[in-house]
Short mmCIF file of C-alpha atoms in Angstrom, two decimals:
data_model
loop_
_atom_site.label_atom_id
_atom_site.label_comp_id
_atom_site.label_asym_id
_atom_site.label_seq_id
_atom_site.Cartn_x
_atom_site.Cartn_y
_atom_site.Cartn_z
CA UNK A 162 111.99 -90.38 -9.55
CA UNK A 163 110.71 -91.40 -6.29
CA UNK A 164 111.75 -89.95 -2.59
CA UNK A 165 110.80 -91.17 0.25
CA UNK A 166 109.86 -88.55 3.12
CA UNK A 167 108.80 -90.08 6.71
CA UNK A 168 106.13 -88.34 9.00
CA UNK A 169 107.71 -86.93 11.99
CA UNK A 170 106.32 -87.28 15.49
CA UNK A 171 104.78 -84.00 16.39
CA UNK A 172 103.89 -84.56 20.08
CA UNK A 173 101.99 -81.36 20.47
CA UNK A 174 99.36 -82.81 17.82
CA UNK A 175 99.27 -86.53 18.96
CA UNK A 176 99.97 -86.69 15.18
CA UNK A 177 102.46 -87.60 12.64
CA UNK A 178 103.00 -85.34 10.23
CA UNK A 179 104.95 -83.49 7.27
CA UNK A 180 104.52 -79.81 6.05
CA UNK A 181 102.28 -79.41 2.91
CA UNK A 182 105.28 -77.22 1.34
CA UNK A 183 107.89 -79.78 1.67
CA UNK A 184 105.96 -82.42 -0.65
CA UNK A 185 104.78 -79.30 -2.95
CA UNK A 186 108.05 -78.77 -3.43
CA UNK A 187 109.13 -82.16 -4.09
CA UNK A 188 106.30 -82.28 -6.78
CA UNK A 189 107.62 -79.08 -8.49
CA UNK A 190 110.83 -80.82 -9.09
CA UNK A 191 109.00 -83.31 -10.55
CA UNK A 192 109.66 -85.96 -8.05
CA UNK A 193 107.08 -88.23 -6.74
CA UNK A 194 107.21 -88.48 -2.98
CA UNK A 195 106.22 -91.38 -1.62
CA UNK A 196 105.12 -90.71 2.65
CA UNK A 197 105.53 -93.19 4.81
CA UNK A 198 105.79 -94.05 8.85
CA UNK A 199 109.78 -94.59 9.65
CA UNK A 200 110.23 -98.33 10.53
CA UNK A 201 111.34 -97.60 14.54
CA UNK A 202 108.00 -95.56 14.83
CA UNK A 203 105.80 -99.03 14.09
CA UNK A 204 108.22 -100.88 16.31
CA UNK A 205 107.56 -97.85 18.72
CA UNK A 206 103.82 -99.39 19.33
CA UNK A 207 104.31 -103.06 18.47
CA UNK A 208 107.84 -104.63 18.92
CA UNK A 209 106.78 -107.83 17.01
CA UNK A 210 105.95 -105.33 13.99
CA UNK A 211 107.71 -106.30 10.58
CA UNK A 212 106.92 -105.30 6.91
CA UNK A 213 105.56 -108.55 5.04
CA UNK A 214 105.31 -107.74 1.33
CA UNK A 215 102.56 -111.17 1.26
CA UNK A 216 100.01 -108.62 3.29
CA UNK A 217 97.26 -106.44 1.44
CA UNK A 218 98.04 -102.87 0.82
CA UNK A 219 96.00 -100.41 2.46
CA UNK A 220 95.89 -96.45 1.10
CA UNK A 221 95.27 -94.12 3.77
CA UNK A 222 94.23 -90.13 2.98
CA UNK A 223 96.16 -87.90 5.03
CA UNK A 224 93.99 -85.32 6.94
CA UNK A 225 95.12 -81.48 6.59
CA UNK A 226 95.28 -78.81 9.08
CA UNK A 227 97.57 -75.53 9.68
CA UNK A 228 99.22 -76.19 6.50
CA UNK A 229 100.68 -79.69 7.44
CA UNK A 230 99.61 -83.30 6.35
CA UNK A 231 98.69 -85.77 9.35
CA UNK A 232 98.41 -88.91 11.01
CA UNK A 233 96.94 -88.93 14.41
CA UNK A 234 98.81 -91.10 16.67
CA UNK A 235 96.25 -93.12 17.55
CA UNK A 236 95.54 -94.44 13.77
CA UNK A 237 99.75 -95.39 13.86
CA UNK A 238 98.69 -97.37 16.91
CA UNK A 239 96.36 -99.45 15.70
CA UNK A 240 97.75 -99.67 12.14
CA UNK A 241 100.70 -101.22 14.18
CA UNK A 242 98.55 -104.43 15.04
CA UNK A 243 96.70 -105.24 11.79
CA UNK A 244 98.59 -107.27 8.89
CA UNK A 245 98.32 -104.53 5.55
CA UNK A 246 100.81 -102.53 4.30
CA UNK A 247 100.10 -98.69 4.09
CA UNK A 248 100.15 -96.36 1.16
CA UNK A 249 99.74 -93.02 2.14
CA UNK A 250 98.37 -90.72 0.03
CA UNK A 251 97.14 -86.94 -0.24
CA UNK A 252 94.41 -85.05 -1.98
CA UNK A 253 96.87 -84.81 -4.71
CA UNK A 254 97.20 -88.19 -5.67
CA UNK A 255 95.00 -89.73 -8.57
CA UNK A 256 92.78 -92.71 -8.58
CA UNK A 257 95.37 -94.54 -10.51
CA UNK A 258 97.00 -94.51 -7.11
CA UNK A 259 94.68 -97.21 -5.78
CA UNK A 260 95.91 -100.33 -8.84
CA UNK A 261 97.73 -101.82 -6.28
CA UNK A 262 95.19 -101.21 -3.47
CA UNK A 263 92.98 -104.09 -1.67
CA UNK A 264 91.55 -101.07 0.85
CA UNK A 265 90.82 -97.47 1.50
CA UNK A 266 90.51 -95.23 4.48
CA UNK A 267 89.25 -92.05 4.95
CA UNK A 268 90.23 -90.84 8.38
CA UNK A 269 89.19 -87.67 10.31
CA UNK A 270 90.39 -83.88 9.58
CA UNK A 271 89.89 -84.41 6.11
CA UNK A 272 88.51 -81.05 4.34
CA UNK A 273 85.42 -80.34 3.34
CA UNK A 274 83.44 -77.32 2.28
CA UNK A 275 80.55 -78.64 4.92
CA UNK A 276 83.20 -80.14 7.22
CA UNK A 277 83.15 -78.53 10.91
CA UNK A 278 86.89 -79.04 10.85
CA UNK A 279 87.62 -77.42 7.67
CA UNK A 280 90.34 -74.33 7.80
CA UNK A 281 88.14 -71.40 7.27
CA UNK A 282 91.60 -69.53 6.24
CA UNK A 283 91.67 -71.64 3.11
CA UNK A 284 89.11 -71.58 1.07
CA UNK A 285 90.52 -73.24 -2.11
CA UNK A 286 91.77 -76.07 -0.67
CA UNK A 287 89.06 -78.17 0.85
CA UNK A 288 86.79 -78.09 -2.33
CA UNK A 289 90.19 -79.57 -4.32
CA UNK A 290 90.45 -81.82 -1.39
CA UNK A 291 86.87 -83.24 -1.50
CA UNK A 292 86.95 -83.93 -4.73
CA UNK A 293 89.75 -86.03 -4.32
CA UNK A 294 88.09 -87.83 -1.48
CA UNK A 295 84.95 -88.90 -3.76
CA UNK A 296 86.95 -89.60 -6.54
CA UNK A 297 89.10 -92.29 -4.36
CA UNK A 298 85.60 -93.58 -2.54
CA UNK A 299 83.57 -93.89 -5.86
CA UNK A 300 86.66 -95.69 -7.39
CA UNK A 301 87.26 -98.14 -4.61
CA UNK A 302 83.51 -98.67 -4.78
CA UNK A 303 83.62 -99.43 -8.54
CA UNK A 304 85.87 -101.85 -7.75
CA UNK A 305 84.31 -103.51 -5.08
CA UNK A 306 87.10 -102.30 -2.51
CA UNK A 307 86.57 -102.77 1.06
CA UNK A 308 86.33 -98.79 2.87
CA UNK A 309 86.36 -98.05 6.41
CA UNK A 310 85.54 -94.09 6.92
CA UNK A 311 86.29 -92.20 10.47
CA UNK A 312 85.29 -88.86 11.71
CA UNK A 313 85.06 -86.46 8.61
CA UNK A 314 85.71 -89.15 6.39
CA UNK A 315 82.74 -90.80 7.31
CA UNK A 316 80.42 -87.97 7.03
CA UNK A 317 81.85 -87.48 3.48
CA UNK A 318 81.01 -91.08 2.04
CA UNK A 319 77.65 -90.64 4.10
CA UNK A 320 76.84 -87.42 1.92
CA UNK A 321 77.57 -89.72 -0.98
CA UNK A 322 75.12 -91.98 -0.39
CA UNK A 323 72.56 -89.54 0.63
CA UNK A 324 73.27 -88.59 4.07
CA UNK A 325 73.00 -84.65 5.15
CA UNK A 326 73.57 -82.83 7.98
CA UNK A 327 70.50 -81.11 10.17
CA UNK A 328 72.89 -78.24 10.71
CA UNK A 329 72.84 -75.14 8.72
CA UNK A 330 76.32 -74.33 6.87
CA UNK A 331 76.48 -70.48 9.35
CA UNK A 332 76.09 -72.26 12.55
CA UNK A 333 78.85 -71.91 14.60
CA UNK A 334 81.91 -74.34 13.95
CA UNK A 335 83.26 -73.34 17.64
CA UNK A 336 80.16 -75.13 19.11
CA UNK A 337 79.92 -77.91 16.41
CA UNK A 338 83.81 -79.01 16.90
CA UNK A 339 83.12 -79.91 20.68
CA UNK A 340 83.28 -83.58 21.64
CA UNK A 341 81.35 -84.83 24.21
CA UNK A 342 81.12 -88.57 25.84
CA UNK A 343 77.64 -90.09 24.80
CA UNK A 344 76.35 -93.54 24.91
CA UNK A 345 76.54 -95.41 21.63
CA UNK A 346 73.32 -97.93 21.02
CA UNK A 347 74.73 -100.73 18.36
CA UNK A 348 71.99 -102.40 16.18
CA UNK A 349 72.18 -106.23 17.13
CA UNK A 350 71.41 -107.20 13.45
CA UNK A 351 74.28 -105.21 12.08
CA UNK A 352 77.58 -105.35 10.87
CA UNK A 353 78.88 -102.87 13.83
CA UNK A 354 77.71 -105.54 16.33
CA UNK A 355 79.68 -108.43 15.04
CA UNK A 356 82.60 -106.19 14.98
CA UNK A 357 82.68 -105.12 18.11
CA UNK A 358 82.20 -108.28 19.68
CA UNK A 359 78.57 -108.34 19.99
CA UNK A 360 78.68 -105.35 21.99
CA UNK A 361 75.47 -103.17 22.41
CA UNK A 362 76.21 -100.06 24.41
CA UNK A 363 79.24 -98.26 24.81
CA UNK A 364 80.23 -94.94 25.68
CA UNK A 365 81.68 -92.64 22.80
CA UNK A 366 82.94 -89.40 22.59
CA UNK A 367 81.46 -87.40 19.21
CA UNK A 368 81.48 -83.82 18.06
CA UNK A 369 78.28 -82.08 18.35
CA UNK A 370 76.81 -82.03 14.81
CA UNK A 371 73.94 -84.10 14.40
CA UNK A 372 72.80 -85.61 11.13
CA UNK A 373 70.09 -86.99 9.41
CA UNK A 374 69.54 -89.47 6.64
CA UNK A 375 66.79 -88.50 3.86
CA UNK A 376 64.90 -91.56 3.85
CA UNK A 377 63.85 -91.84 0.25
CA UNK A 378 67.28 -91.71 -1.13
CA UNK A 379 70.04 -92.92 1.48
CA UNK A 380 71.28 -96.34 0.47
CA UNK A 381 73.71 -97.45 3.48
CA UNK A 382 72.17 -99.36 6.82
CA UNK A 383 72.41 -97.07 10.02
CA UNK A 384 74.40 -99.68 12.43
CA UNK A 385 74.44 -98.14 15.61
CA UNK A 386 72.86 -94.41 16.89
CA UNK A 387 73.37 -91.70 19.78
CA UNK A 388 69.98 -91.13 20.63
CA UNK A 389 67.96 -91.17 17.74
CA UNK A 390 71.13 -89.44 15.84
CA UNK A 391 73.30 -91.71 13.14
CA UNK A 392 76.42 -92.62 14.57
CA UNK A 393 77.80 -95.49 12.13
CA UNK A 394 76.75 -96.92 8.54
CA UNK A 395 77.36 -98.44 5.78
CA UNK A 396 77.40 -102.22 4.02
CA UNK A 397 78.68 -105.67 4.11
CA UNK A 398 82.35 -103.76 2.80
CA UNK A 399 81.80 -100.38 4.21
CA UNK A 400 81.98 -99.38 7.73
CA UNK A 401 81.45 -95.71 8.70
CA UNK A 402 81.85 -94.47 12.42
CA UNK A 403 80.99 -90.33 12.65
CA UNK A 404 83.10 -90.78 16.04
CA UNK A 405 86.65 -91.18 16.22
CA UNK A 406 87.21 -94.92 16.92
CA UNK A 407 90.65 -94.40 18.76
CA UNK A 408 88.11 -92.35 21.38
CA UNK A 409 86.19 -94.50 22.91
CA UNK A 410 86.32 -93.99 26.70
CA UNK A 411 86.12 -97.85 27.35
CA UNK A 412 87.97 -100.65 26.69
CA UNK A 413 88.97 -98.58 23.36
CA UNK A 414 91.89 -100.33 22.48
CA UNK A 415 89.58 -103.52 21.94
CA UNK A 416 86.71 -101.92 19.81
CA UNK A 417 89.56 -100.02 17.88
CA UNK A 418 91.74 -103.12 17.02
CA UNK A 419 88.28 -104.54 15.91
CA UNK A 420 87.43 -102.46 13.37
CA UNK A 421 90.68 -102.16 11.97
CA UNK A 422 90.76 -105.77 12.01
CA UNK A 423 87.59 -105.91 9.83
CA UNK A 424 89.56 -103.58 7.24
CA UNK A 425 92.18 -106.12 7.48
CA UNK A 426 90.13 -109.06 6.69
CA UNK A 427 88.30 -107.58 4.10
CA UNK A 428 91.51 -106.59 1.99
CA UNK A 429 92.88 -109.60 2.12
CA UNK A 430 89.69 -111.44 0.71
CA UNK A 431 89.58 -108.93 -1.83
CA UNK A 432 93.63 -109.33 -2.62
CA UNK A 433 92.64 -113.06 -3.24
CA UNK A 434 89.98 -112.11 -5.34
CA UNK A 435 91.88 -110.48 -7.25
CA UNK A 436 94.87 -112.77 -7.27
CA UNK A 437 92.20 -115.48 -8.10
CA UNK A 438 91.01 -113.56 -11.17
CA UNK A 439 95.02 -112.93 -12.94
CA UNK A 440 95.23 -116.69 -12.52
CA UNK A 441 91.91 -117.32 -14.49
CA UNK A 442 93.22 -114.70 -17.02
CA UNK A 443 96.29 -116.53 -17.56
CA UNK A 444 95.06 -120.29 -17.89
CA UNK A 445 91.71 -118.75 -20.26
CA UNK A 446 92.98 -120.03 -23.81
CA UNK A 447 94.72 -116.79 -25.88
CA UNK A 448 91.96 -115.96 -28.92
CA UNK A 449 92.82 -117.33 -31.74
CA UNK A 450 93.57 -114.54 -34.50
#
């Protein structure tokens, strides 16, 4: 049995968002919430929105913090403009969750035992949580799924492929939380570039936790760095920013759009792809017995 239970505004957050109890509860009752963004809240941001079942579905995992599930505000923004369908899911959910998925994102506040935004107050929680989160990126790798990462959720597919961070784990997580505006150097021979409209140098603001790729064993391509610091990686169907994209301090709502745009394009070459390979299954003569 299925209920469906829409993220509420919560303006004090910039967020949408839904307390952890409420779909713990549902669970317990064995029900099988299903969270989604109320129809009026997509028109909210883009009148001309409408739900087209044709699109690619798109899972998103909802970030955690003081006990409630989120969606900033700014990801319902640009969700709004892009043609996918959303599945939201939670560090509860199982891989099997992503059968009828063409693309995956990882946003920021997602736990981790490393993460500077982890809830110190739980310490449970973000190790079930991360597990979750590699078990969804490793699967939509496997499968050759497209994966945009943001914020934490970048970091965490970056540790996956070898990333790590210079900080120590007892440095101080007041100091490492602080954004500040730096300027963002784009590699003209990546992937970022293109995306961002051939764009080399744009202001960002980051937190404050620099890392470091070990050179003999990280397998992405750095696209674009703060200094000599990593800022975004990844390959031809992964895109990784360690800043949150909804903050850049110019013209954001351009280089935004664009990278959800890529996710976009991506799932719906790999919804083909897949469409393409049923039809093959269905024409290749049945083995004879």
């Amino acid at each position: 049995m299925s209920d469906i239970v829409y993220l509420s505004y919560m303006p004090e957050r910039k967020a949408f968002g839904v307390k952890e109890e409420k779909i713990e509860k549902l669970r317990s009752e064995g029900k099988n919430p299903q969270i989604k963004i109320a129809p009026k809240d997509w028109k909210k941001y883009n009148q001309k929105y409408a739900a087209d079942k044709s699109n690619p579905m798109v899972a998103f995992l909802l970030g955690r913090e003081d006990g409630y599930y989120l969606m900033m505000e700014n990801y319902v923004k640009a969700l709004a403009f892009i043609n996918v369908n959303l599945k939201v899911l939670t560090h509860e959910d199982m891989v099997s969750e992503l059968d009828d998925v063409c693309g995956l994102i990882l946003p920021g506040r997602l736990d981790d035992p490393l993460n500077t935004f982890a809830n110190p107050n739980l310490p449970k929680k973000p190790v079930l949580c991360s597990l979750t989160y590699v078990n969804m990126v490793r699967e939509a790798e496997k499968r050759g799924m497209p994966i945009l990462g943001i914020g934490a959720g970048a970091k965490i597919i970056g540790r996956l492929h070898g990333l790590r961070p210079k900080r120590a784990i007892e440095d101080d997580r007041a100091i490492l939380r602080v954004k500040s505006l730096k300027l963002l150097n784009v590699f003209p021979e990546s992937v970022l570039y293109r995306i961002m409209g051939n764009t080399r140098k744009v202001e960002i603001y980051s937190v404050s936790e620099p890392l470091l790729p070990i050179k003999n064993n990280f397998d992405l391509k750095v696209f674009a760095v703060c200094d000599d610091t990593p800022e975004a990686w990844g390959n031809d169907n992964m895109l990784c920013v360690h800043w949150e994209s909804e903050d850049v301090s110019v013209e954001a709502n351009k280089y935004t759009l664009n990278i959800y745009k890529w996710l976009a394009r991506k799932a719906l070459a790999f919804q083909k792809a897949e469409q393409k390979k049923l039809l093959l299954q269905k024409k290749s003569p049945k083995k004879a017995k």
